[in-house]
């Protein structure tokens, strides 16, 4: 099982991190090991030695079939469910590694750093939004029969307060584009998952924080920081 993750996929988050709005020339892809997976509402144990650890709420899609070099027009056939996840990031460590020109996997891929909620089955293969969409206005909040993964609202609450909100219509690289791109380098397998990037509003978590992730109005993710 592979956990694919996408960085810099929302323009306002890019501005939040780097001080300017931009789109990368190609998707920014990194991976997490199976030991990073945190599910079933289990607590996230905050590592003392990593310094500041930030939450990054994301929509996650589940791969449902074997695939290699998948054409974008067929990519919708390769995932069958969505959920809300948290890409935990050791921010101080990541910045230090970047400043030194070093890989930053250890700041992203440590144990428990990929929290996921309950899966929401897609009722039909999703369809792309019309050309020009991406204005942040979501007409559908759940993957209904005529909806799709590019029209989903999601948000993260910490201790009852909303700290991040997003809509997948604002993604710079859409899900089908990402599936096609990743499959050029890695064979997709059933059970793999894709974290699709985080919107603006990332911030630190603390011991005894209560995190709740929502897709539309439905809570799919619920756990504590210990």
CSV table of C-alpha atoms in Angstrom, one decimal:
chain,number,residue,atom,x,y,z
A,1,UNK,CA,0.0,0.0,0.0
A,2,UNK,CA,1.4,3.4,-1.1
A,3,UNK,CA,0.4,6.8,0.2
A,4,UNK,CA,0.9,9.5,-2.4
A,5,UNK,CA,0.8,13.1,-1.4
A,6,UNK,CA,0.6,16.4,-3.4
A,7,UNK,CA,2.2,19.6,-2.3
A,8,UNK,CA,1.5,23.2,-3.4
A,9,UNK,CA,-1.8,22.4,-5.0
A,10,UNK,CA,-3.8,25.4,-3.8
A,11,UNK,CA,-2.7,28.9,-4.8
A,12,UNK,CA,-3.6,30.6,-1.5
A,13,UNK,CA,-1.7,28.0,0.5
A,14,UNK,CA,1.3,28.6,-1.8
A,15,UNK,CA,1.1,32.3,-0.9
A,16,UNK,CA,0.8,31.4,2.7
A,17,UNK,CA,4.0,29.3,2.6
A,18,UNK,CA,6.1,31.3,0.1
A,19,UNK,CA,4.6,34.8,-0.1
A,20,UNK,CA,3.4,34.6,-3.6
A,21,UNK,CA,0.6,33.0,-5.7
A,22,UNK,CA,1.8,30.5,-8.3
A,23,UNK,CA,1.3,27.1,-9.9
A,24,UNK,CA,4.2,24.7,-10.1
A,25,UNK,CA,5.3,23.5,-13.6
A,26,UNK,CA,4.5,19.9,-12.6
A,27,UNK,CA,2.7,18.4,-9.6
A,28,UNK,CA,4.8,18.2,-6.5
A,29,UNK,CA,4.6,14.5,-5.4
A,30,UNK,CA,6.0,12.9,-2.3
A,31,UNK,CA,5.2,9.7,-0.5
A,32,UNK,CA,4.6,8.4,3.0
A,33,UNK,CA,5.2,4.8,4.2
A,34,UNK,CA,2.4,2.5,5.5
A,35,UNK,CA,3.6,3.2,9.1
A,36,UNK,CA,2.5,6.8,8.6
A,37,UNK,CA,-1.2,5.8,8.3
A,38,UNK,CA,-3.4,6.8,11.2
A,39,UNK,CA,-7.0,5.6,11.1
A,40,UNK,CA,-10.1,4.4,13.0
A,41,UNK,CA,-10.1,7.5,15.3
A,42,UNK,CA,-6.8,6.5,17.0
A,43,UNK,CA,-5.0,9.4,18.7
A,44,UNK,CA,-2.1,11.2,17.1
A,45,UNK,CA,0.9,11.1,19.5
A,46,UNK,CA,2.8,14.4,19.1
A,47,UNK,CA,6.5,13.6,18.8
A,48,UNK,CA,8.5,15.7,21.3
A,49,UNK,CA,11.6,15.8,19.1
A,50,UNK,CA,10.1,17.2,16.0
A,51,UNK,CA,9.3,20.7,17.1
A,52,UNK,CA,6.3,22.4,15.6
A,53,UNK,CA,3.9,20.0,13.9
A,54,UNK,CA,1.2,21.5,11.6
A,55,UNK,CA,-2.1,20.2,10.4
A,56,UNK,CA,-2.9,20.2,6.7
A,57,UNK,CA,-6.4,19.0,5.9
A,58,UNK,CA,-6.9,17.4,2.5
A,59,UNK,CA,-9.4,15.4,0.5
A,60,UNK,CA,-8.0,11.8,0.0
A,61,UNK,CA,-9.0,9.5,-2.8
A,62,UNK,CA,-8.8,5.7,-2.7
A,63,UNK,CA,-7.3,3.8,-5.6
A,64,UNK,CA,-9.4,0.8,-6.7
A,65,UNK,CA,-7.6,-1.0,-9.5
A,66,UNK,CA,-4.2,-1.8,-10.9
A,67,UNK,CA,-2.9,0.8,-13.3
A,68,UNK,CA,0.2,2.1,-15.1
A,69,UNK,CA,0.5,5.0,-17.6
A,70,UNK,CA,-3.1,5.9,-17.1
A,71,UNK,CA,-4.5,8.3,-19.7
A,72,UNK,CA,-6.2,11.3,-18.0
A,73,UNK,CA,-9.5,10.6,-19.8
A,74,UNK,CA,-9.6,7.2,-18.1
A,75,UNK,CA,-8.3,8.2,-14.7
A,76,UNK,CA,-11.7,8.4,-13.1
A,77,UNK,CA,-12.0,4.6,-13.3
A,78,UNK,CA,-9.1,4.2,-10.9
A,79,UNK,CA,-10.6,5.5,-7.7
A,80,UNK,CA,-13.8,4.7,-5.9
A,81,UNK,CA,-14.0,6.5,-2.6
A,82,UNK,CA,-13.0,9.8,-0.9
A,83,UNK,CA,-12.4,10.9,2.7
A,84,UNK,CA,-10.8,13.7,4.7
A,85,UNK,CA,-7.3,13.3,5.9
A,86,UNK,CA,-4.5,15.2,7.7
A,87,UNK,CA,-1.0,15.5,6.3
A,88,UNK,CA,0.9,16.2,9.5
A,89,UNK,CA,4.1,18.2,8.8
A,90,UNK,CA,7.0,18.9,11.1
A,91,UNK,CA,7.3,22.5,10.0
A,92,UNK,CA,10.5,23.6,11.7
A,93,UNK,CA,12.3,20.5,10.6
A,94,UNK,CA,11.0,20.8,7.0
A,95,UNK,CA,12.2,24.4,6.7
A,96,UNK,CA,15.6,23.5,8.1
A,97,UNK,CA,16.0,20.6,5.6
A,98,UNK,CA,14.8,22.8,2.7
A,99,UNK,CA,17.3,25.6,3.6
A,100,UNK,CA,20.1,23.1,3.5
A,101,UNK,CA,19.0,21.6,0.2
A,102,UNK,CA,18.2,18.2,1.7
A,103,UNK,CA,15.2,15.9,1.1
A,104,UNK,CA,12.4,16.5,3.7
A,105,UNK,CA,10.7,13.1,3.9
A,106,UNK,CA,11.4,12.8,7.6
A,107,UNK,CA,9.4,16.0,8.2
A,108,UNK,CA,6.4,14.6,6.3
A,109,UNK,CA,6.6,10.8,6.5
A,110,UNK,CA,7.0,10.1,10.2
A,111,UNK,CA,4.8,7.5,12.0
A,112,UNK,CA,1.2,8.6,12.3
A,113,UNK,CA,1.6,11.6,9.9
A,114,UNK,CA,-1.2,10.5,7.5
A,115,UNK,CA,-4.5,10.5,9.4
A,116,UNK,CA,-7.6,9.5,7.4
A,117,UNK,CA,-11.3,9.4,8.2
A,118,UNK,CA,-14.1,7.0,7.1
A,119,UNK,CA,-14.3,6.4,3.4
A,120,UNK,CA,-17.3,7.8,1.4
A,121,UNK,CA,-18.1,5.6,-1.6
A,122,UNK,CA,-18.5,7.4,-4.9
A,123,UNK,CA,-21.8,6.5,-6.4
A,124,UNK,CA,-20.7,7.1,-10.0
A,125,UNK,CA,-17.4,7.9,-11.7
A,126,UNK,CA,-16.8,11.6,-11.2
A,127,UNK,CA,-17.0,14.0,-14.1
A,128,UNK,CA,-14.6,17.0,-14.6
A,129,UNK,CA,-15.9,20.5,-14.0
A,130,UNK,CA,-16.7,22.7,-17.0
A,131,UNK,CA,-13.7,24.6,-18.4
A,132,UNK,CA,-13.0,27.7,-16.4
A,133,UNK,CA,-14.3,26.5,-13.0
A,134,UNK,CA,-12.1,26.9,-10.0
A,135,UNK,CA,-13.7,30.0,-8.4
A,136,UNK,CA,-14.2,28.3,-5.0
A,137,UNK,CA,-18.0,28.0,-5.4
A,138,UNK,CA,-19.1,24.4,-4.8
A,139,UNK,CA,-22.6,23.4,-5.9
A,140,UNK,CA,-22.4,20.0,-4.3
A,141,UNK,CA,-20.9,19.1,-1.0
A,142,UNK,CA,-20.9,15.3,-1.3
A,143,UNK,CA,-20.1,12.9,-4.2
A,144,UNK,CA,-23.7,12.5,-5.4
A,145,UNK,CA,-24.6,10.6,-8.5
A,146,UNK,CA,-24.1,13.6,-10.9
A,147,UNK,CA,-21.3,15.2,-8.8
A,148,UNK,CA,-17.7,14.5,-8.6
A,149,UNK,CA,-14.5,14.9,-6.6
A,150,UNK,CA,-13.8,18.3,-8.2
A,151,UNK,CA,-16.8,19.9,-6.5
A,152,UNK,CA,-16.4,19.0,-2.8
A,153,UNK,CA,-16.3,21.3,0.2
A,154,UNK,CA,-14.3,20.2,3.2
A,155,UNK,CA,-13.1,21.7,6.4
A,156,UNK,CA,-11.2,21.0,9.6
A,157,UNK,CA,-12.3,22.0,13.1
A,158,UNK,CA,-10.0,22.0,16.1
A,159,UNK,CA,-11.6,22.2,19.5
A,160,UNK,CA,-14.9,23.2,17.9
A,161,UNK,CA,-13.5,26.0,15.8
A,162,UNK,CA,-13.1,25.9,12.1
A,163,UNK,CA,-9.4,26.4,11.2
A,164,UNK,CA,-9.2,25.3,7.5
A,165,UNK,CA,-11.8,25.3,4.7
A,166,UNK,CA,-11.4,24.3,1.1
A,167,UNK,CA,-13.1,23.3,-2.1
A,168,UNK,CA,-11.6,20.9,-4.5
A,169,UNK,CA,-12.7,23.1,-7.5
A,170,UNK,CA,-9.7,25.3,-6.4
A,171,UNK,CA,-7.1,22.6,-6.9
A,172,UNK,CA,-4.4,23.6,-9.3
A,173,UNK,CA,-3.9,20.0,-10.5
A,174,UNK,CA,-7.2,18.1,-10.6
A,175,UNK,CA,-7.6,14.5,-9.3
A,176,UNK,CA,-7.6,12.9,-12.8
A,177,UNK,CA,-4.5,14.9,-13.8
A,178,UNK,CA,-2.7,13.7,-10.6
A,179,UNK,CA,-3.7,10.1,-11.1
A,180,UNK,CA,-2.4,10.2,-14.7
A,181,UNK,CA,0.8,11.9,-13.7
A,182,UNK,CA,1.6,9.6,-10.8
A,183,UNK,CA,1.0,6.5,-12.8
A,184,UNK,CA,3.8,7.5,-15.2
A,185,UNK,CA,6.3,6.8,-12.4
A,186,UNK,CA,4.5,4.3,-10.0
A,187,UNK,CA,2.2,1.4,-10.7
A,188,UNK,CA,-1.1,2.1,-9.0
A,189,UNK,CA,-2.5,-0.7,-6.8
A,190,UNK,CA,-5.8,-1.4,-5.1
A,191,UNK,CA,-5.7,0.2,-1.7
A,192,UNK,CA,-3.2,2.9,-2.5
A,193,UNK,CA,-4.4,6.4,-1.6
A,194,UNK,CA,-3.8,10.0,-2.7
A,195,UNK,CA,-3.7,13.0,-0.5
A,196,UNK,CA,-4.6,15.8,-2.9
A,197,UNK,CA,-3.1,18.9,-1.2
A,198,UNK,CA,-4.2,21.4,1.4
A,199,UNK,CA,-5.8,24.8,1.2
A,200,UNK,CA,-4.8,27.9,3.1
A,201,UNK,CA,-4.9,28.0,6.9
A,202,UNK,CA,-2.3,25.4,8.1
A,203,UNK,CA,-1.2,25.7,11.7
A,204,UNK,CA,0.3,23.9,14.7
A,205,UNK,CA,-1.4,21.2,16.8
A,206,UNK,CA,-1.0,20.8,20.5
A,207,UNK,CA,-1.5,18.0,23.1
A,208,UNK,CA,-5.3,17.6,23.9
A,209,UNK,CA,-6.4,19.2,20.6
A,210,UNK,CA,-9.6,17.6,19.2
A,211,UNK,CA,-9.5,17.4,15.4
A,212,UNK,CA,-12.7,16.8,13.3
A,213,UNK,CA,-12.7,16.7,9.5
A,214,UNK,CA,-15.8,17.2,7.4
A,215,UNK,CA,-16.7,16.5,3.8
A,216,UNK,CA,-19.6,18.9,3.3
A,217,UNK,CA,-21.6,18.6,6.4
A,218,UNK,CA,-20.7,15.0,7.1
A,219,UNK,CA,-18.0,14.4,9.7
A,220,UNK,CA,-15.6,11.7,8.5
A,221,UNK,CA,-12.6,12.3,10.7
A,222,UNK,CA,-12.5,12.5,14.5
A,223,UNK,CA,-9.5,12.0,16.8
A,224,UNK,CA,-7.4,13.6,19.5
A,225,UNK,CA,-3.8,14.8,19.8
A,226,UNK,CA,-2.0,13.1,22.8
